[in-house]
Amino acid sequence: MAMFSDFLFGGDWNPEQWPQATWEHDVELLEQAHVNEATINVFSWALLEPREGEYDFSMLDSIVELLNKHDFKIVMATGTAAIPAWMARRYPQVMRTGVDGTHQIFGGRHNFCPSSPKFRSAARALASRVAQRYTGEKNLVCWHVNNEYGNGGGYCYCDTCAQEFRHWLERKYGSVEALNRAWCMNFWSHTIHDWSDVVPPVTYGDGIGTDKCVISGLQVDYRRFQNEQMLACYTIERDAIREFDTETPITTNLMGTFKDLDYFSWGREMDVVSWDNYPGMDTQPSFTAMCHDLMRGVGGGKPFMLMEQTPNQQNWFPYCKVKRPGEVGKLSWQAVAHGADTVQFFQLKQSIGGCERFHGAVIGHDNSDRSRTYREVRALGSDLQDRAKQLMGSRVKARVAVMFDWENYWSLEGCVGPTQGLHYPDEVHRFYRPFWKRNVAVDMIESTADVDVLKQYDIVVAPTLIMVKPGVADNLEEYVRSGGRLVTGYMSGIHNEFDLVIPGGYPGPLRELCGLWVEEIDAIAPDATIDVNLGGEEAGDHADGTIVASIIELEGAQTLATYGGDDFYAGTAAATVHEVGDGKAYFIGTALDDAGMSALIDPIIDESGVPTIDAPENVEVMRRYADDGTVFTIVTNTGDEATEWTDEQGVLHQLNPFAVLVLTNE
Ligand code: GLA
Ligand code: ZN
């Protein structure tokens, strides 16, 4: 079942930045581009509540009225993502304090302290007023709470947060002794004697930012705590809306692999996941694909909303390329192929002031229908109504799961040593890409997924699973014993949920399952590689290992690849397989280059029987399955060069740069 009756094609519209006399012309222009939706009120707190407790909805009413007149669907934001001047002035404690202790004054956005009782009650009050006023509007299709929680400023480190954090710890650990044990606080005389001794991981305390911290259990717990505080801000507004509107879906826009928030915990609180896709100049299409899959996974596999993307260039990268002809169509279709049921932009009309004036928009500074951006959006809008609308509600089905776990993200990147070269999303992508290259659909799952969930997959991949939380090792073992294929490797199996090393040799609780002991982890310099012989003990093809090399002692596993070169561990295992029960556990000891990862993962795919689809490397083939049995095959040339693709029936298709084919099984 589709969540919306129309395929939403539109995005953020900020008419409050323009004289009212221009609005109608803009809406007409948008209408001609097949835009049928506007996301409004994202940053309007200062206009809606010009003085504390005094609300003025006159402008928003006129905007809604105009959109209704043109039968635009409305995604209504609560408007709480930027603090109005009077509030910052009167209640300074509402504003966020940075990791360096700087207390923010008025300005910017996403600038509130998530623990501030004043912020929470004021945001709740505003959300409540907005909901009361617009519930039942005939074109209202979705509520959009706040905006990109956590973006920009990062966590808050103010006194309120510190105090709340101490209470949070007290509830979690019960006694300071338990906390001292959990965090290994006898290190460097960190032993605390009173809850008030706990200091958030600030730069002038123990933190080097939250990323690196003397006491790593502190950084992981502070992240958990801030995630909960921020999520509470979301649920407070959501619940305020629900008092008036029991039906319309409620969302907030997420940001893919954004580090600071554990989006799986957010997905559980959201009716529909929406997210903002801003690939950079060097982002590989397979990385974007992974982000879509991750957002779909966060939403429990349901279709999601592509809430934002730019119709042309960004403004906030150091260098902002314009999108090439056809590129915006390709990016939109790639989202649909991975499960998006909407295509929305930031923004519909380009600002003339503020720091986003060089950000692409459907209506540009020329204010006409003549720009290339406008014309491409118009063509895309018509195409989506023709070809994408029928896909709504259909699902992606995957037989491979890749784990992505935010606490693991924090644990891995929080390590001081053995290298600073590990960026979690990139390492997950390294394992994801061989599947993408062969057009194997992937679900992204949490490391704590139930064993019954794991058993639905032929292959489960656990890249750099450094933090093995309670139950996870047992689940993985049961999964493998019952015939599953687990692929894991370097940096896995080292920490417990308190971010302490699990004594007894790496990969800790996965050691028996993998049939090996990683005795040492060597770091490879950023400009260096280590040679890997993919023929196992025989001569074979070679690949480059990077970042780290696990020095492995076999305990039952067989060697699939060995280290070359002339270092002291040359000739030892670089990748292994261990048969356990009816299944196999694979261990890849070093971060192999693209060809090397494929060389090891391809045979696993082939042996598992998971179907693959042949296509040139830049061509992505994805499927969505409708309840009525229709299977949609979406073929996207993600590259800017023409190519061709022969389908499974042997039909040859010419694919222009960024071309998209939609085939059905009928
Ligand atoms: C984010 C925000 C938008 C806008 C865009 C610009 O995604 O949600 O308000 O700032 O970035 O790319
Ligand atoms: Zn705070």
XYZ file of C-alpha atoms and ligand atoms in Angstrom:
679
model
C 0.000 0.000 0.000
C 1.324 3.372 -0.947
C 1.485 5.993 1.761
C 0.443 8.892 -0.485
C -2.191 9.022 -3.197
C 0.105 10.977 -5.524
C 3.745 10.677 -6.344
C 4.973 13.761 -4.499
C 7.197 15.918 -6.675
C 8.165 19.194 -5.090
C 10.156 20.256 -2.059
C 11.041 23.109 0.280
C 9.401 26.365 -0.593
C 10.178 29.521 1.364
C 7.752 32.153 0.078
C 8.234 34.153 3.284
C 11.480 35.328 1.690
C 9.500 36.970 -1.141
C 6.849 39.651 -1.548
C 3.426 38.066 -1.558
C 2.738 39.542 -4.983
C 5.274 37.107 -6.492
C 3.878 33.919 -5.012
C 1.179 33.133 -7.477
C 3.492 33.519 -10.454
C 5.944 31.133 -8.780
C 3.304 28.541 -8.067
C 2.138 28.715 -11.669
C 5.686 28.216 -12.881
C 6.080 25.267 -10.559
C 2.804 23.814 -11.682
C 3.992 23.914 -15.264
C 7.022 21.915 -14.145
C 4.645 19.234 -12.806
C 5.470 20.133 -9.221
C 2.559 18.978 -7.085
C 3.861 19.411 -3.549
C 5.447 22.072 -1.355
C 7.217 21.604 1.962
C 6.574 24.761 3.933
C 7.200 26.412 7.268
C 10.579 24.778 7.890
C 12.254 27.880 9.316
C 9.447 30.215 10.257
C 9.431 30.286 14.037
C 10.322 33.984 14.193
C 7.349 34.844 11.973
C 4.877 32.512 13.659
C 5.726 33.565 17.185
C 7.083 37.099 16.964
C 6.764 37.559 20.720
C 6.663 34.892 23.372
C 3.279 33.195 23.380
C 1.872 35.466 20.662
C 1.180 33.575 17.495
C 0.596 34.980 14.062
C -0.467 32.564 11.377
C -1.595 35.102 8.835
C 1.249 34.582 6.377
C 1.210 30.805 6.686
C -2.549 30.856 6.186
C -2.117 32.724 2.913
C 0.566 30.304 1.757
C -1.667 27.330 2.543
C -4.594 28.986 0.819
C -2.597 29.586 -2.334
C -1.284 26.023 -2.373
C -4.804 24.707 -1.902
C -6.019 26.840 -4.753
C -3.470 25.184 -7.023
C -4.130 21.802 -5.477
C -0.560 21.355 -4.276
C -0.014 18.707 -1.652
C 1.466 20.123 1.535
C 4.230 18.784 3.727
C 3.902 20.975 6.783
C 6.934 21.550 8.965
C 6.620 22.496 12.599
C 9.150 25.277 12.141
C 11.222 24.622 15.247
C 14.684 24.214 13.728
C 15.969 27.760 14.279
C 15.567 29.731 17.481
C 13.953 33.184 17.202
C 15.925 36.182 18.440
C 13.670 36.974 21.404
C 14.048 33.475 22.773
C 17.837 33.490 22.524
C 17.837 36.891 24.210
C 15.453 36.052 26.994
C 16.437 32.440 27.613
C 20.123 32.055 26.743
C 20.116 28.527 28.182
C 17.987 27.431 25.221
C 21.030 27.811 22.983
C 23.584 25.105 22.425
C 27.055 25.023 23.954
C 29.771 23.640 21.700
C 32.387 21.044 22.527
C 34.909 23.847 23.114
C 32.625 25.486 25.679
C 31.442 28.288 23.402
C 27.895 29.163 24.286
C 26.018 30.140 21.164
C 24.114 33.377 21.060
C 21.470 34.224 18.460
C 22.148 33.144 14.879
C 22.502 30.145 12.661
C 20.032 27.297 12.918
C 19.804 23.830 14.490
C 21.142 25.815 17.404
C 19.185 24.599 20.415
C 20.179 22.558 23.431
C 18.189 19.322 23.176
C 17.964 19.040 26.960
C 16.677 22.537 27.539
C 13.251 22.331 29.205
C 12.458 25.770 27.807
C 13.281 24.711 24.248
C 11.258 21.557 24.607
C 8.184 23.283 25.938
C 8.371 26.130 23.416
C 8.866 23.721 20.508
C 6.024 21.583 21.774
C 3.786 24.615 22.043
C 4.569 25.723 18.507
C 4.120 22.237 17.032
C 0.861 21.995 18.888
C -0.411 25.339 17.534
C 0.582 24.445 13.997
C -1.096 21.049 14.296
C -4.228 22.528 15.789
C -4.499 25.022 12.980
C -3.747 22.852 9.960
C -4.981 19.389 10.901
C -7.682 18.439 8.441
C -6.428 20.719 5.657
C -7.460 18.805 2.587
C -4.048 18.875 0.925
C -1.951 18.179 3.992
C -0.170 14.862 3.368
C 2.680 14.770 5.858
C 4.084 16.474 8.949
C 7.758 17.409 8.949
C 9.104 17.867 12.466
C 11.993 20.315 12.917
C 14.777 19.819 10.347
C 17.911 17.694 10.067
C 18.372 17.198 13.789
C 22.014 17.535 14.771
C 23.186 19.020 11.501
C 25.832 21.688 11.748
C 26.361 22.321 15.395
C 26.775 18.816 16.727
C 25.976 17.828 20.274
C 25.396 20.170 23.171
C 27.795 20.262 26.112
C 26.073 22.786 28.350
C 25.505 22.508 32.098
C 21.939 21.299 31.619
C 23.162 18.508 29.373
C 25.962 17.656 31.804
C 23.494 17.418 34.663
C 21.037 15.326 32.680
C 23.890 13.103 31.568
C 24.850 12.419 35.185
C 21.283 11.377 35.940
C 21.266 9.233 32.836
C 24.441 7.503 33.996
C 23.083 7.044 37.468
C 20.038 5.290 36.045
C 22.193 3.157 33.787
C 24.972 2.148 36.189
C 23.447 2.560 39.627
C 26.693 3.322 41.434
C 29.899 5.204 40.768
C 31.775 1.952 41.379
C 29.904 0.306 38.533
C 30.616 3.303 36.329
C 34.312 3.214 37.228
C 34.419 -0.446 36.221
C 32.420 0.005 33.025
C 34.634 2.826 31.812
C 37.961 1.458 33.161
C 38.404 4.625 35.187
C 41.547 3.680 37.044
C 43.284 4.622 33.802
C 45.185 7.916 34.286
C 43.573 8.463 37.664
C 40.121 8.963 36.248
C 38.439 7.206 39.169
C 35.416 9.222 40.193
C 34.032 9.451 43.690
C 30.826 11.310 43.041
C 28.424 11.604 40.111
C 29.249 15.284 39.925
C 32.791 14.322 38.898
C 31.494 13.201 35.506
C 32.339 15.719 32.804
C 31.024 15.456 29.230
C 33.760 14.808 26.665
C 34.581 18.467 25.981
C 37.846 19.678 24.503
C 38.835 21.365 27.746
C 38.208 18.104 29.631
C 38.793 14.649 28.231
C 37.531 15.037 24.719
C 39.282 15.812 21.522
C 35.837 16.563 20.252
C 33.487 13.700 20.915
C 35.354 11.632 18.368
C 38.460 10.947 20.334
C 38.337 10.754 24.043
C 40.619 9.576 26.844
C 37.833 7.405 28.222
C 36.133 5.873 25.219
C 33.186 4.514 27.204
C 32.463 8.138 28.077
C 32.347 9.192 24.439
C 30.079 6.320 23.426
C 27.752 6.911 26.367
C 27.664 10.646 25.720
C 26.687 9.946 22.136
C 23.967 7.548 23.286
C 22.726 10.163 25.707
C 22.703 13.015 23.179
C 20.964 10.766 20.660
C 18.230 10.095 23.205
C 17.893 13.783 24.085
C 17.561 14.772 20.461
C 15.139 11.947 19.746
C 13.050 13.058 22.713
C 12.777 16.483 21.070
C 11.353 14.729 18.009
C 8.880 12.569 19.919
C 7.697 15.540 21.993
C 6.694 17.395 18.825
C 5.330 14.244 17.214
C 3.113 13.555 20.206
C 1.935 17.154 20.237
C 0.806 16.751 16.625
C -0.863 13.430 17.393
C -3.146 15.109 19.909
C -4.828 16.805 16.969
C -4.101 14.604 13.984
C -4.268 10.856 14.419
C -3.755 9.951 10.784
C -1.327 11.981 8.734
C 2.181 10.474 8.680
C 4.860 12.290 10.657
C 8.511 12.397 9.704
C 11.711 14.346 10.102
C 14.427 14.502 7.475
C 17.457 12.290 8.143
C 20.897 12.484 6.566
C 22.093 9.062 5.439
C 25.277 8.028 7.229
C 25.280 11.126 9.474
C 27.341 10.103 12.468
C 25.814 11.718 15.519
C 22.387 10.091 15.596
C 21.546 6.416 15.737
C 18.969 6.473 12.985
C 17.709 2.960 13.673
C 16.417 4.251 17.002
C 14.785 7.139 15.108
C 13.219 4.915 12.482
C 11.292 3.129 15.206
C 9.608 6.430 16.151
C 8.831 7.655 12.631
C 5.800 6.826 10.483
C 7.845 7.197 7.347
C 11.544 7.800 6.908
C 12.554 10.766 4.818
C 16.073 11.825 3.975
C 18.204 14.409 2.231
C 20.570 13.174 -0.462
C 23.535 15.428 -1.227
C 26.246 13.425 -2.977
C 29.494 15.337 -3.479
C 31.714 15.569 -6.511
C 33.514 12.341 -5.692
C 30.669 10.310 -4.231
C 30.459 6.973 -5.979
C 26.993 5.915 -7.194
C 27.390 2.765 -5.121
C 27.801 4.914 -1.997
C 24.606 6.808 -2.764
C 22.901 3.460 -3.365
C 24.076 2.278 0.051
C 22.702 5.416 1.712
C 19.290 4.823 0.147
C 19.361 1.216 1.314
C 20.360 2.358 4.784
C 17.488 4.815 4.986
C 15.089 2.143 3.739
C 16.469 -0.185 6.413
C 15.985 2.442 9.102
C 12.356 2.618 8.008
C 11.947 -1.138 8.362
C 12.090 -1.771 4.606
C 9.104 0.419 3.721
C 9.280 2.964 0.890
C 10.815 6.235 2.031
C 10.660 9.874 1.021
C 13.474 11.633 -0.766
C 12.777 14.823 1.128
C 15.613 16.884 -0.285
C 18.166 16.944 -3.048
C 19.334 19.864 -5.101
C 18.045 20.242 -8.652
C 21.442 21.632 -9.580
C 24.502 22.576 -7.557
C 24.958 22.683 -3.797
C 26.339 25.763 -2.153
C 28.049 24.267 0.849
C 30.729 22.024 -0.599
C 34.090 23.727 -1.030
C 33.587 23.419 -4.781
C 30.095 23.003 -6.145
C 29.803 21.463 -9.577
C 26.675 22.012 -11.593
C 24.780 18.852 -12.328
C 25.347 17.629 -15.848
C 22.399 17.333 -18.236
C 20.320 14.358 -17.123
C 22.059 13.986 -13.790
C 19.196 15.160 -11.618
C 16.979 12.608 -13.343
C 19.471 9.876 -12.712
C 19.776 10.740 -9.016
C 16.012 10.874 -8.646
C 15.489 7.540 -10.327
C 18.254 5.927 -8.354
C 16.373 6.921 -5.201
C 13.141 5.483 -6.593
C 14.929 2.286 -7.588
C 16.060 1.842 -3.981
C 12.619 2.465 -2.526
C 11.800 6.190 -2.617
C 8.130 7.027 -3.200
C 8.695 10.784 -3.512
C 11.195 13.089 -5.223
C 11.578 16.433 -3.494
C 14.049 19.242 -3.738
C 15.691 21.851 -1.678
C 14.430 24.212 -2.867
C 11.673 25.340 -5.181
C 12.795 28.949 -5.498
C 16.327 30.205 -5.139
C 17.009 32.692 -2.332
C 18.562 36.064 -3.048
C 19.887 36.512 0.464
C 21.404 34.323 3.100
C 24.188 31.803 2.698
C 22.172 29.520 0.419
C 21.702 31.933 -2.456
C 24.045 29.925 -4.659
C 22.201 26.701 -3.920
C 20.307 25.292 -6.876
C 16.534 25.653 -7.054
C 13.783 24.820 -9.497
C 13.115 28.514 -10.120
C 16.494 30.203 -10.328
C 17.583 33.812 -10.083
C 16.441 34.291 -13.679
C 12.932 33.735 -12.358
C 11.762 32.097 -15.561
C 11.095 28.806 -17.268
C 14.142 29.166 -19.475
C 16.924 27.811 -17.283
C 18.342 24.367 -17.935
C 17.551 23.419 -14.334
C 13.906 24.373 -14.699
C 13.553 22.556 -17.998
C 15.155 19.402 -16.650
C 12.939 19.456 -13.586
C 9.895 19.875 -15.794
C 10.919 16.909 -17.952
C 11.622 14.865 -14.847
C 8.274 15.748 -13.301
C 6.429 14.535 -16.351
C 8.554 11.381 -16.513
C 7.947 10.549 -12.842
C 4.191 10.954 -13.232
C 4.318 8.609 -16.231
C 6.694 5.988 -14.979
C 7.316 6.265 -11.227
C 3.806 6.664 -9.889
C 3.017 3.001 -10.572
C 5.979 1.922 -8.456
C 4.567 3.493 -5.307
C 4.180 1.051 -2.449
C 6.260 -1.655 -4.106
C 9.166 -3.116 -2.145
C 12.792 -3.983 -2.635
C 13.567 -7.608 -1.760
C 17.055 -8.591 -0.709
C 18.790 -11.840 0.103
C 21.920 -10.120 1.353
C 22.178 -8.000 4.471
C 24.980 -5.615 5.377
C 25.222 -4.469 8.969
C 25.421 -0.770 9.756
C 25.408 0.077 13.404
C 25.760 3.566 14.835
C 27.255 2.532 18.170
C 29.787 0.552 16.186
C 30.451 3.705 14.119
C 31.208 5.609 17.331
C 33.284 2.781 18.732
C 35.386 2.337 15.592
C 36.043 6.001 14.919
C 36.539 6.756 18.597
C 39.633 4.551 18.756
C 42.931 6.278 19.338
C 45.047 3.822 17.343
C 46.001 1.651 15.570
C 45.230 4.047 12.701
C 43.241 7.170 12.019
C 42.474 5.892 8.541
C 39.202 4.148 9.327
C 36.027 5.949 8.347
C 33.136 3.619 9.118
C 30.751 4.430 6.230
C 33.626 3.998 3.765
C 34.518 0.624 5.219
C 30.903 -0.529 5.085
C 30.801 0.684 1.507
C 33.949 -1.283 0.702
C 32.016 -4.474 1.559
C 28.756 -3.245 -0.010
C 30.221 -2.381 -3.389
C 30.950 -5.897 -4.715
C 27.231 -6.668 -4.325
C 26.232 -3.423 -5.990
C 28.540 -4.096 -8.925
C 26.669 -7.336 -9.600
C 23.240 -5.801 -9.029
C 22.532 -7.780 -5.914
C 19.958 -6.015 -3.741
C 21.111 -5.371 -0.179
C 19.232 -4.631 3.013
C 21.066 -2.615 5.640
C 20.429 -3.958 9.127
C 21.489 -3.314 12.708
C 24.109 -5.555 14.287
C 21.559 -6.509 16.923
C 19.063 -7.834 14.371
C 17.226 -10.928 15.580
C 18.542 -14.283 14.542
C 15.255 -14.893 12.702
C 15.924 -11.772 10.682
C 19.461 -12.931 9.903
C 18.145 -16.276 8.729
C 16.137 -14.565 5.994
C 19.404 -13.764 4.235
C 21.789 -15.990 2.296
C 24.687 -13.722 3.127
C 25.182 -11.443 6.137
C 28.056 -8.992 6.049
C 29.466 -7.409 9.199
C 32.129 -4.900 8.147
C 34.498 -3.641 10.860
C 32.155 -4.906 13.564
C 34.415 -3.715 16.353
C 31.671 -3.529 19.001
C 29.992 -6.846 19.593
C 26.959 -6.149 21.733
C 25.332 -8.765 23.959
C 23.681 -11.548 21.994
C 25.233 -10.616 18.662
C 27.972 -13.264 18.588
C 25.479 -15.981 19.530
C 23.104 -14.844 16.802
C 25.849 -14.867 14.216
C 26.969 -18.296 15.277
C 23.463 -19.711 15.099
C 23.016 -18.065 11.726
C 26.178 -19.658 10.347
C 25.472 -23.077 11.877
C 22.094 -23.134 10.227
C 23.651 -22.592 6.805
C 24.276 -18.850 6.584
C 27.323 -17.157 5.162
C 28.891 -14.503 7.355
C 31.444 -12.121 5.897
C 33.426 -10.075 8.401
C 37.042 -9.058 8.819
C 39.559 -6.514 10.029
C 38.766 -4.601 13.209
C 35.853 -6.890 14.090
C 35.273 -8.493 17.463
C 37.292 -6.204 19.708
C 34.993 -4.151 21.998
C 32.057 -4.884 24.217
C 29.115 -2.510 24.607
C 31.048 -0.397 27.130
C 33.775 0.105 24.519
C 36.211 -2.002 26.535
C 38.406 -4.572 24.850
C 37.092 -8.090 25.314
C 40.077 -9.931 26.737
C 41.207 -13.260 25.297
C 42.406 -12.320 21.815
C 40.715 -10.801 18.754
C 38.164 -11.240 17.270
C 36.903 -11.920 20.786
C 33.490 -13.529 20.748
C 33.824 -14.187 17.000
C 37.140 -16.006 17.360
C 35.775 -19.535 17.431
C 33.263 -18.815 14.715
C 35.931 -17.409 12.410
C 38.448 -20.084 13.393
C 41.344 -17.729 13.839
C 43.190 -15.423 16.179
C 44.186 -11.938 15.093
C 47.305 -11.547 17.139
C 48.325 -8.099 15.921
C 46.867 -5.328 13.778
C 49.416 -3.548 11.630
C 48.697 -0.039 10.354
C 49.485 0.746 6.730
C 50.622 4.287 5.936
C 48.125 6.415 3.962
C 50.257 6.366 0.830
C 51.274 2.696 1.143
C 49.626 -0.638 0.387
C 50.312 -4.217 1.264
C 50.418 -6.842 -1.439
C 47.835 -9.592 -1.145
C 48.015 -12.836 -3.093
C 44.452 -13.846 -3.833
C 45.432 -17.389 -4.711
C 45.681 -18.429 -1.093
C 48.790 -20.507 -0.621
C 49.091 -20.932 -4.403
C 50.137 -18.104 -6.693
C 47.118 -16.111 -7.803
C 45.967 -12.662 -8.748
C 47.152 -9.856 -6.564
C 45.349 -7.001 -4.880
C 46.328 -4.158 -2.615
C 45.483 -4.102 1.066
C 45.192 -0.726 2.750
C 44.715 0.933 6.156
C 45.206 -2.126 8.399
C 46.490 -5.661 8.096
C 45.310 -8.277 10.568
C 48.110 -10.664 11.419
C 46.298 -13.940 11.654
C 47.003 -17.248 13.310
C 44.721 -19.978 11.991
C 42.623 -21.957 14.449
C 40.673 -24.117 12.049
C 40.010 -21.653 9.223
C 41.356 -22.167 5.711
C 43.386 -19.602 3.866
C 41.824 -17.815 0.893
C 44.479 -15.150 0.433
C 47.914 -14.445 1.859
C 50.063 -11.374 2.395
C 52.796 -10.896 -0.196
C 55.794 -8.641 0.135
C 58.708 -9.353 2.394
C 57.496 -8.235 5.781
C 57.703 -10.646 8.689
C 54.120 -11.805 8.155
C 54.470 -12.339 4.390
C 52.921 -15.646 3.431
C 50.438 -15.690 6.317
C 46.670 -15.585 5.886
C 45.090 -12.320 4.740
C 41.626 -13.795 4.205
C 40.067 -17.012 5.436
C 36.980 -19.165 5.515
C 35.813 -21.387 8.352
C 33.106 -23.999 7.949
C 30.853 -24.162 10.973
C 27.758 -26.346 10.994
C 26.066 -25.931 7.629
C 27.498 -22.493 6.969
C 30.699 -20.557 6.573
C 32.363 -17.617 8.260
C 34.655 -15.517 6.077
C 37.275 -13.160 7.458
C 38.897 -10.503 5.281
C 41.972 -9.305 7.158
C 42.782 -6.082 5.324
C 40.900 -3.284 3.565
C 41.346 -4.547 0.013
C 41.052 -2.430 -3.085
C 37.925 -2.624 -5.207
C 39.078 -5.506 -7.393
C 40.361 -7.421 -4.379
C 37.070 -7.132 -2.501
C 35.194 -8.372 -5.547
C 37.649 -11.209 -6.054
C 36.889 -12.478 -2.555
C 33.180 -11.709 -2.417
C 32.168 -12.811 -5.950
C 32.684 -16.530 -5.258
C 30.646 -16.192 -2.054
C 27.776 -14.678 -4.028
C 28.036 -17.373 -6.687
C 28.112 -20.194 -4.181
C 25.156 -18.793 -2.262
C 22.905 -18.893 -5.289
C 21.838 -15.265 -4.834
C 20.905 -14.095 -8.342
C 23.079 -11.478 -9.991
C 22.410 -9.362 -13.072
C 25.156 -8.661 -15.566
C 25.595 -5.033 -16.562
C 28.449 -2.642 -17.276
C 30.036 -1.341 -14.091
C 28.234 2.004 -14.074
C 24.849 0.546 -14.842
C 22.701 -0.213 -11.848
C 19.817 -2.697 -12.084
C 17.366 -2.714 -9.195
C 13.991 -4.362 -8.721
C 10.851 -3.367 -6.843
C 8.047 -5.856 -6.245
C 4.399 -4.823 -6.075
C 1.724 -6.710 -4.137
C -0.102 -7.551 -7.367
C 2.903 -9.455 -8.692
C 4.288 -6.719 -10.904
C 8.058 -6.618 -10.861
C 9.662 -3.342 -11.876
C 13.223 -3.427 -13.116
C 14.871 -0.023 -12.954
C 18.030 0.263 -15.006
C 20.079 3.382 -14.402
C 23.161 4.442 -16.262
C 24.817 6.157 -13.322
C 27.657 7.356 -15.517
C 28.011 10.288 -17.883
C 29.038 8.136 -20.833
C 26.722 6.302 -23.200
C 26.755 2.551 -22.842
C 24.552 -0.428 -23.591
C 22.961 -3.205 -21.613
C 21.682 -6.592 -22.643
C 18.783 -7.697 -20.511
C 18.119 -11.226 -19.298
C 16.023 -11.933 -22.406
C 18.932 -10.968 -24.601
C 17.479 -7.629 -25.711
C 20.072 -4.930 -26.222
C 19.270 -1.494 -24.774
C 21.159 1.670 -25.650
C 21.757 3.794 -22.588
C 22.574 7.440 -23.028
C 24.465 9.211 -20.244
C 22.317 9.028 -17.084
C 19.548 7.170 -18.938
C 16.902 5.287 -16.985
C 14.845 2.321 -18.191
C 11.838 1.009 -16.338
C 10.830 -2.493 -17.406
C 7.994 -4.614 -16.066
C 7.432 -8.356 -16.111
C 4.203 -8.043 -18.082
C 19.873 20.818 4.245
C 18.722 21.544 4.887
C 18.093 22.552 3.992
C 19.113 23.267 3.166
C 19.902 22.262 2.392
C 20.897 22.865 1.450
O 19.548 19.625 3.703
O 17.745 20.702 5.415
O 17.391 23.460 4.811
O 19.950 23.978 3.995
O 20.624 21.489 3.307
O 21.640 21.883 0.786
Zn 22.673 21.350 26.385
